[in-house]
Amino acid sequence: MRVVMFGYQTWGHRTLRALLDSEHDVVMVVTHPRSEHAYEKIWSDSVADLAEEHGVPVLIRNRPDDEELFSALEEAAPDIIVANNWRTWIPPRIFNLPRHGTLNVHDSLLPAYAGFSPLIWALINGEREVGVTAHMMDEELDAGDIVVQRAVPVGPKDTATDLFHKTVDLIAPVTTGALDLIASGRTDFIQQDRSRASFFHKRSAEDIRIDWNWPAEDLERLVRAQSAPYPSAFTYHKGKRLEILAAVVSEGRYGGTPGRVFYREGNGVVIVAGADARTGRNHGLAITRIRTQDGEEMPATDYFRSMGGYLTGRP
């Protein structure tokens, strides 16, 4: 089939690589301009560079809504469009242009975790599996019929970075497997159960600010979700920003006020956590490694020389 690819960052790069290695003919690529947004500088393999290396025409757009782009698509005459990590709405006159429509590749197990940053949100929420879904695009975000879907388990110590590496390796087989089914004439794909759908927004600084009213189990997953190269989860100590690089759920149960710097346990310093921490039935978050506002990294036991005081959400 003649394929036009819409994509961005490493997800789009892996998709384009799979298409170039397949029996299909990539006739044009559409990608976004480089961005200085913190999350878009992560996993930023260039789709444009890969396309140009293989002599594939490239158009760079923030939004696919201009007549020049539409005319170029008509001239390219694709049998199908394949999209992965395209960051803005694709209008119906584009996604319906090819005879086979548009296949979107999304890094979640749809219908759950439509939208942005699905791996991070899934890890924070304690999901047992994550994965990649190839589905037919329609007018609703990430809602079209599922062509191929593959899952991988979430390990008890996995970070978002670990999950990225697990799922990015699924892109090629999911994409080419879906294209093989479509090329064979299959159209009876799996309709999504919209009652199970969930939608998530882009991550921002507010989403990584630690709320000590959260249970320690949730905070431990937040720290793993915000693993390098993602921005680290942060709190404030004595008015200065403190990034939490590593932490575990405490073995003991600690009562009191959320955010209290309480007790040394093993290699960590336990912070009281949970809205009902006063009951004494909660585990705390044992911080093991931190980064100061000045950029210095150290064990938490070196930073917290004495117990007492509080970690807070604001300076």
Coordinates of C-alpha atoms in Angstrom, one line a residue:
M1 CA 0.0 0.0 0.0
R2 CA 1.0 3.6 -0.5
V3 CA 1.4 5.1 3.0
V4 CA 1.5 8.7 4.4
M5 CA 2.8 8.9 7.9
F6 CA 1.9 11.5 10.5
G7 CA 4.1 11.3 13.6
Y8 CA 6.5 12.9 16.0
Q9 CA 9.3 12.1 18.5
T10 CA 10.6 8.5 19.1
W11 CA 7.1 7.0 18.8
G12 CA 6.7 8.4 15.3
H13 CA 10.3 7.6 14.5
R14 CA 9.8 3.9 15.4
T15 CA 6.6 3.9 13.3
L16 CA 8.3 5.3 10.3
R17 CA 11.2 2.9 10.7
A18 CA 8.7 0.0 10.7
L19 CA 7.0 1.3 7.6
L20 CA 10.3 1.8 5.8
D21 CA 11.3 -1.8 6.6
S22 CA 8.0 -3.2 5.5
E23 CA 6.7 -4.0 2.0
H24 CA 4.6 -0.8 1.9
D25 CA 5.6 2.4 0.1
V26 CA 6.0 5.5 2.3
V27 CA 5.2 8.4 -0.1
M28 CA 5.1 11.3 2.4
V29 CA 5.7 12.2 6.0
V30 CA 4.1 14.9 8.1
T31 CA 5.7 15.9 11.4
H32 CA 5.7 18.7 14.0
P33 CA 8.5 21.3 14.3
R34 CA 10.9 20.7 17.2
S35 CA 9.6 21.9 20.6
E36 CA 11.2 23.2 23.8
H37 CA 8.4 21.8 25.9
A38 CA 10.0 19.7 28.7
Y39 CA 8.2 16.5 27.7
E40 CA 8.6 16.9 24.0
K41 CA 12.4 17.1 24.3
I42 CA 12.3 13.6 25.8
W43 CA 12.4 10.6 23.4
S44 CA 13.0 13.1 20.6
D45 CA 14.3 11.0 17.7
S46 CA 13.6 13.1 14.6
V47 CA 11.0 11.8 12.2
A48 CA 12.0 14.5 9.6
D49 CA 15.6 13.4 9.7
L50 CA 14.8 9.7 9.2
A51 CA 12.4 10.5 6.3
E52 CA 15.0 12.7 4.6
E53 CA 17.6 10.0 4.9
H54 CA 15.4 7.8 2.8
G55 CA 14.4 10.4 0.3
V56 CA 10.8 10.7 1.6
P57 CA 9.2 14.1 1.2
V58 CA 8.5 15.8 4.5
L59 CA 6.0 18.5 5.5
I60 CA 6.3 20.2 8.9
R61 CA 3.1 21.4 10.5
N62 CA 1.7 22.3 14.0
R63 CA -1.8 21.6 12.7
P64 CA -2.8 19.8 9.5
D65 CA -5.5 22.3 8.5
D66 CA -4.1 24.2 5.5
E67 CA -4.9 23.9 1.8
E68 CA -1.2 23.3 0.8
L69 CA -1.0 20.2 3.0
F70 CA -4.4 18.9 1.7
S71 CA -3.3 19.3 -1.9
A72 CA 0.0 17.5 -1.2
L73 CA -2.0 14.6 0.3
E74 CA -4.3 14.4 -2.6
E75 CA -1.3 14.3 -5.0
A76 CA 0.4 11.6 -2.9
A77 CA -2.7 9.5 -3.2
P78 CA -2.1 7.3 -0.2
D79 CA -4.0 4.0 0.3
I80 CA -3.8 4.6 4.1
I81 CA -2.5 7.2 6.6
V82 CA -0.6 5.9 9.6
A83 CA -0.4 8.2 12.6
N84 CA 1.6 7.9 15.9
N85 CA 2.1 10.7 18.5
W86 CA 0.5 13.3 16.3
R87 CA -0.2 16.1 18.8
T88 CA -3.2 17.9 17.3
W89 CA -6.5 17.1 15.8
I90 CA -6.6 15.6 12.3
P91 CA -9.8 16.8 10.5
P92 CA -12.1 14.2 8.8
R93 CA -11.3 15.4 5.3
I94 CA -7.7 14.2 5.9
F95 CA -8.3 11.1 7.9
N96 CA -11.0 9.9 5.5
L97 CA -9.0 10.8 2.4
P98 CA -7.3 7.4 1.8
R99 CA -9.4 4.5 0.6
H100 CA -8.5 2.6 3.8
G101 CA -8.8 5.7 6.1
T102 CA -6.3 6.4 8.9
L103 CA -4.7 3.9 11.3
N104 CA -3.7 5.5 14.6
V105 CA -1.1 3.9 16.9
H106 CA -1.5 4.8 20.5
D107 CA 0.6 3.7 23.5
S108 CA -2.2 2.5 25.8
L109 CA -4.6 -0.3 26.0
L110 CA -7.6 1.5 24.6
P111 CA -10.3 2.4 25.4
A112 CA -8.5 3.3 28.7
Y113 CA -5.9 6.1 28.8
A114 CA -6.8 8.0 25.6
G115 CA -5.0 11.3 25.2
F116 CA -1.6 12.2 26.5
S117 CA 1.1 10.6 28.7
P118 CA -0.7 7.3 29.0
L119 CA 2.3 5.4 30.4
I120 CA 2.9 7.9 33.2
W121 CA -0.8 8.1 34.2
A122 CA -1.2 4.3 34.1
L123 CA 1.9 3.7 36.4
I124 CA 0.6 6.3 38.9
N125 CA -2.7 4.6 38.9
G126 CA -1.3 1.2 39.6
E127 CA -2.3 -0.5 36.4
R128 CA -1.0 -4.1 36.0
E129 CA -0.6 -3.9 32.2
V130 CA 0.3 -1.3 29.6
G131 CA 0.5 -1.6 25.9
V132 CA 0.0 -0.4 22.3
T133 CA -3.1 -0.2 20.3
A134 CA -3.6 0.3 16.5
H135 CA -7.1 1.5 15.8
M136 CA -9.0 3.2 12.9
M137 CA -9.3 6.9 13.4
D138 CA -12.7 8.5 13.6
E139 CA -14.0 11.9 14.8
E140 CA -13.7 11.1 18.5
L141 CA -10.2 11.1 20.2
D142 CA -8.7 7.6 20.2
A143 CA -12.1 6.0 19.9
G144 CA -12.1 4.0 16.6
D145 CA -12.3 0.3 16.1
I146 CA -9.2 -1.7 17.3
V147 CA -7.2 -3.5 14.7
V148 CA -4.3 -4.9 16.8
Q149 CA -3.5 -4.5 20.5
R150 CA -0.6 -5.9 22.5
A151 CA 0.0 -5.7 26.3
V152 CA 3.1 -6.0 28.5
P153 CA 3.0 -6.4 32.3
V154 CA 4.0 -3.6 34.7
G155 CA 6.6 -4.9 37.2
P156 CA 6.6 -3.8 40.9
K157 CA 9.7 -1.6 40.4
D158 CA 9.2 -0.5 36.8
T159 CA 9.6 3.2 36.1
A160 CA 7.9 5.1 33.3
T161 CA 11.2 4.9 31.5
D162 CA 11.1 1.1 31.8
L163 CA 7.6 1.0 30.4
F164 CA 8.6 3.3 27.5
H165 CA 11.2 0.8 26.5
K166 CA 8.8 -2.1 26.9
T167 CA 6.1 -0.5 24.8
V168 CA 8.1 1.2 22.1
D169 CA 9.4 -2.2 21.0
L170 CA 5.7 -3.1 20.3
I171 CA 5.2 -0.3 17.8
A172 CA 6.7 -2.1 14.8
P173 CA 4.8 -5.5 15.2
V174 CA 1.6 -3.7 16.1
T175 CA 1.8 -1.3 13.1
T176 CA 2.8 -3.9 10.5
G177 CA 0.4 -6.5 11.9
A178 CA -2.5 -4.0 11.6
L179 CA -1.5 -3.0 8.0
D180 CA -1.3 -6.7 7.0
L181 CA -4.9 -7.2 8.2
I182 CA -6.1 -4.1 6.4
A183 CA -4.3 -5.0 3.2
S184 CA -5.9 -8.4 3.3
G185 CA -9.3 -6.8 3.1
R186 CA -10.4 -7.2 6.7
T187 CA -12.8 -4.6 8.0
D188 CA -14.4 -6.5 10.9
F189 CA -12.4 -4.9 13.7
I190 CA -13.1 -4.7 17.4
Q191 CA -15.5 -1.9 18.5
Q192 CA -14.3 0.0 21.6
D193 CA -16.5 -0.2 24.7
R194 CA -16.9 3.5 25.3
S195 CA -18.2 2.9 28.9
R196 CA -14.6 1.9 29.7
A197 CA -13.0 4.9 28.1
S198 CA -10.8 7.4 30.0
F199 CA -9.1 10.5 28.8
F200 CA -5.9 12.2 30.2
H201 CA -4.3 15.6 29.6
K202 CA -0.7 16.5 29.0
R203 CA 1.6 16.4 32.1
S204 CA 2.8 19.7 33.6
A205 CA 4.7 21.0 36.6
E206 CA 1.5 20.9 38.7
D207 CA 1.1 17.2 38.1
I208 CA 4.5 16.3 39.6
R209 CA 4.0 18.4 42.8
I210 CA 3.8 16.0 45.7
D211 CA 0.6 16.0 47.8
W212 CA 1.4 14.4 51.1
N213 CA -2.3 13.6 51.6
W214 CA -1.8 10.9 49.0
P215 CA -1.2 7.4 50.3
A216 CA 2.4 6.3 50.4
E217 CA 1.8 3.6 47.8
D218 CA 0.5 6.2 45.3
L219 CA 3.4 8.6 46.0
E220 CA 5.9 5.8 45.5
R221 CA 4.4 5.1 42.1
L222 CA 4.5 8.9 41.3
V223 CA 8.2 8.9 42.0
R224 CA 8.7 5.9 39.7
A225 CA 6.5 7.5 37.1
Q226 CA 8.6 10.7 37.1
S227 CA 11.9 8.9 36.6
A228 CA 14.8 10.3 34.5
P229 CA 14.7 11.6 31.9
Y230 CA 11.2 12.9 33.0
P231 CA 11.1 15.8 35.4
S232 CA 11.3 14.5 39.0
A233 CA 8.4 14.7 41.5
F234 CA 9.1 17.5 43.9
T235 CA 8.1 19.0 47.3
Y236 CA 9.5 21.9 49.4
H237 CA 11.6 21.8 52.5
K238 CA 12.2 25.0 54.5
G239 CA 10.9 26.9 51.5
K240 CA 13.3 25.4 49.0
R241 CA 12.4 23.0 46.2
L242 CA 13.4 19.4 46.8
E243 CA 13.2 16.7 44.1
I244 CA 12.5 13.1 45.2
L245 CA 14.6 10.8 43.0
A246 CA 13.9 7.5 44.7
A247 CA 11.6 6.3 47.5
V248 CA 9.9 3.1 48.8
V249 CA 6.9 2.5 50.9
S250 CA 7.9 2.2 54.6
E251 CA 7.9 -1.1 56.3
G252 CA 6.5 0.4 59.5
R253 CA 3.2 2.4 60.0
Y254 CA 3.5 6.0 61.0
G255 CA 0.8 8.3 62.4
G256 CA 0.6 12.0 62.5
T257 CA 0.4 14.9 60.1
P258 CA 1.0 14.4 56.4
G259 CA 4.4 15.7 55.3
R260 CA 6.1 15.3 58.7
V261 CA 9.8 14.3 58.5
F262 CA 9.6 11.5 61.0
Y263 CA 11.9 8.6 61.2
R264 CA 15.0 6.9 59.7
E265 CA 14.2 3.5 58.4
G266 CA 16.8 1.5 56.6
N267 CA 18.4 3.6 53.9
G268 CA 15.6 6.1 53.9
V269 CA 13.8 8.8 55.8
V270 CA 10.1 8.3 56.4
I271 CA 7.7 11.0 55.6
V272 CA 4.2 10.7 57.0
A273 CA 1.6 10.3 54.2
G274 CA -2.1 9.9 53.6
A275 CA -5.1 12.0 54.4
D276 CA -6.0 9.7 57.3
A277 CA -2.4 9.5 58.7
R278 CA -3.6 10.5 62.1
T279 CA -5.0 7.0 62.6
G280 CA -1.5 5.5 62.7
R281 CA -2.6 2.8 60.2
N282 CA -0.7 4.2 57.2
H283 CA 2.7 3.4 55.8
G284 CA 4.9 6.4 55.1
L285 CA 7.0 7.2 52.1
A286 CA 10.7 6.3 52.8
I287 CA 12.7 8.7 50.7
T288 CA 16.1 7.3 49.7
R289 CA 17.6 9.8 47.3
I290 CA 17.0 13.6 46.6
R291 CA 18.2 16.5 44.5
T292 CA 18.4 19.9 46.1
Q293 CA 17.3 23.2 44.5
D294 CA 21.0 23.8 43.7
G295 CA 21.1 20.6 41.7
E296 CA 23.1 18.5 44.2
E297 CA 22.1 14.8 44.4
M298 CA 22.6 12.8 47.7
P299 CA 21.1 10.1 49.9
A300 CA 18.2 11.3 51.8
T301 CA 19.9 10.3 55.0
D302 CA 22.7 12.7 54.3
Y303 CA 20.3 15.5 53.6
F304 CA 18.0 15.1 56.6
R305 CA 20.5 15.3 59.4
S306 CA 17.8 15.5 62.0
M307 CA 14.2 14.5 62.1
G308 CA 11.3 17.0 62.5
G309 CA 9.8 19.7 60.4
Y310 CA 7.6 19.3 57.3
L311 CA 7.7 18.8 53.6
T312 CA 5.1 21.0 51.9
G313 CA 3.5 21.4 48.5
R314 CA 4.4 25.1 48.3
P315 CA 7.4 27.2 49.5

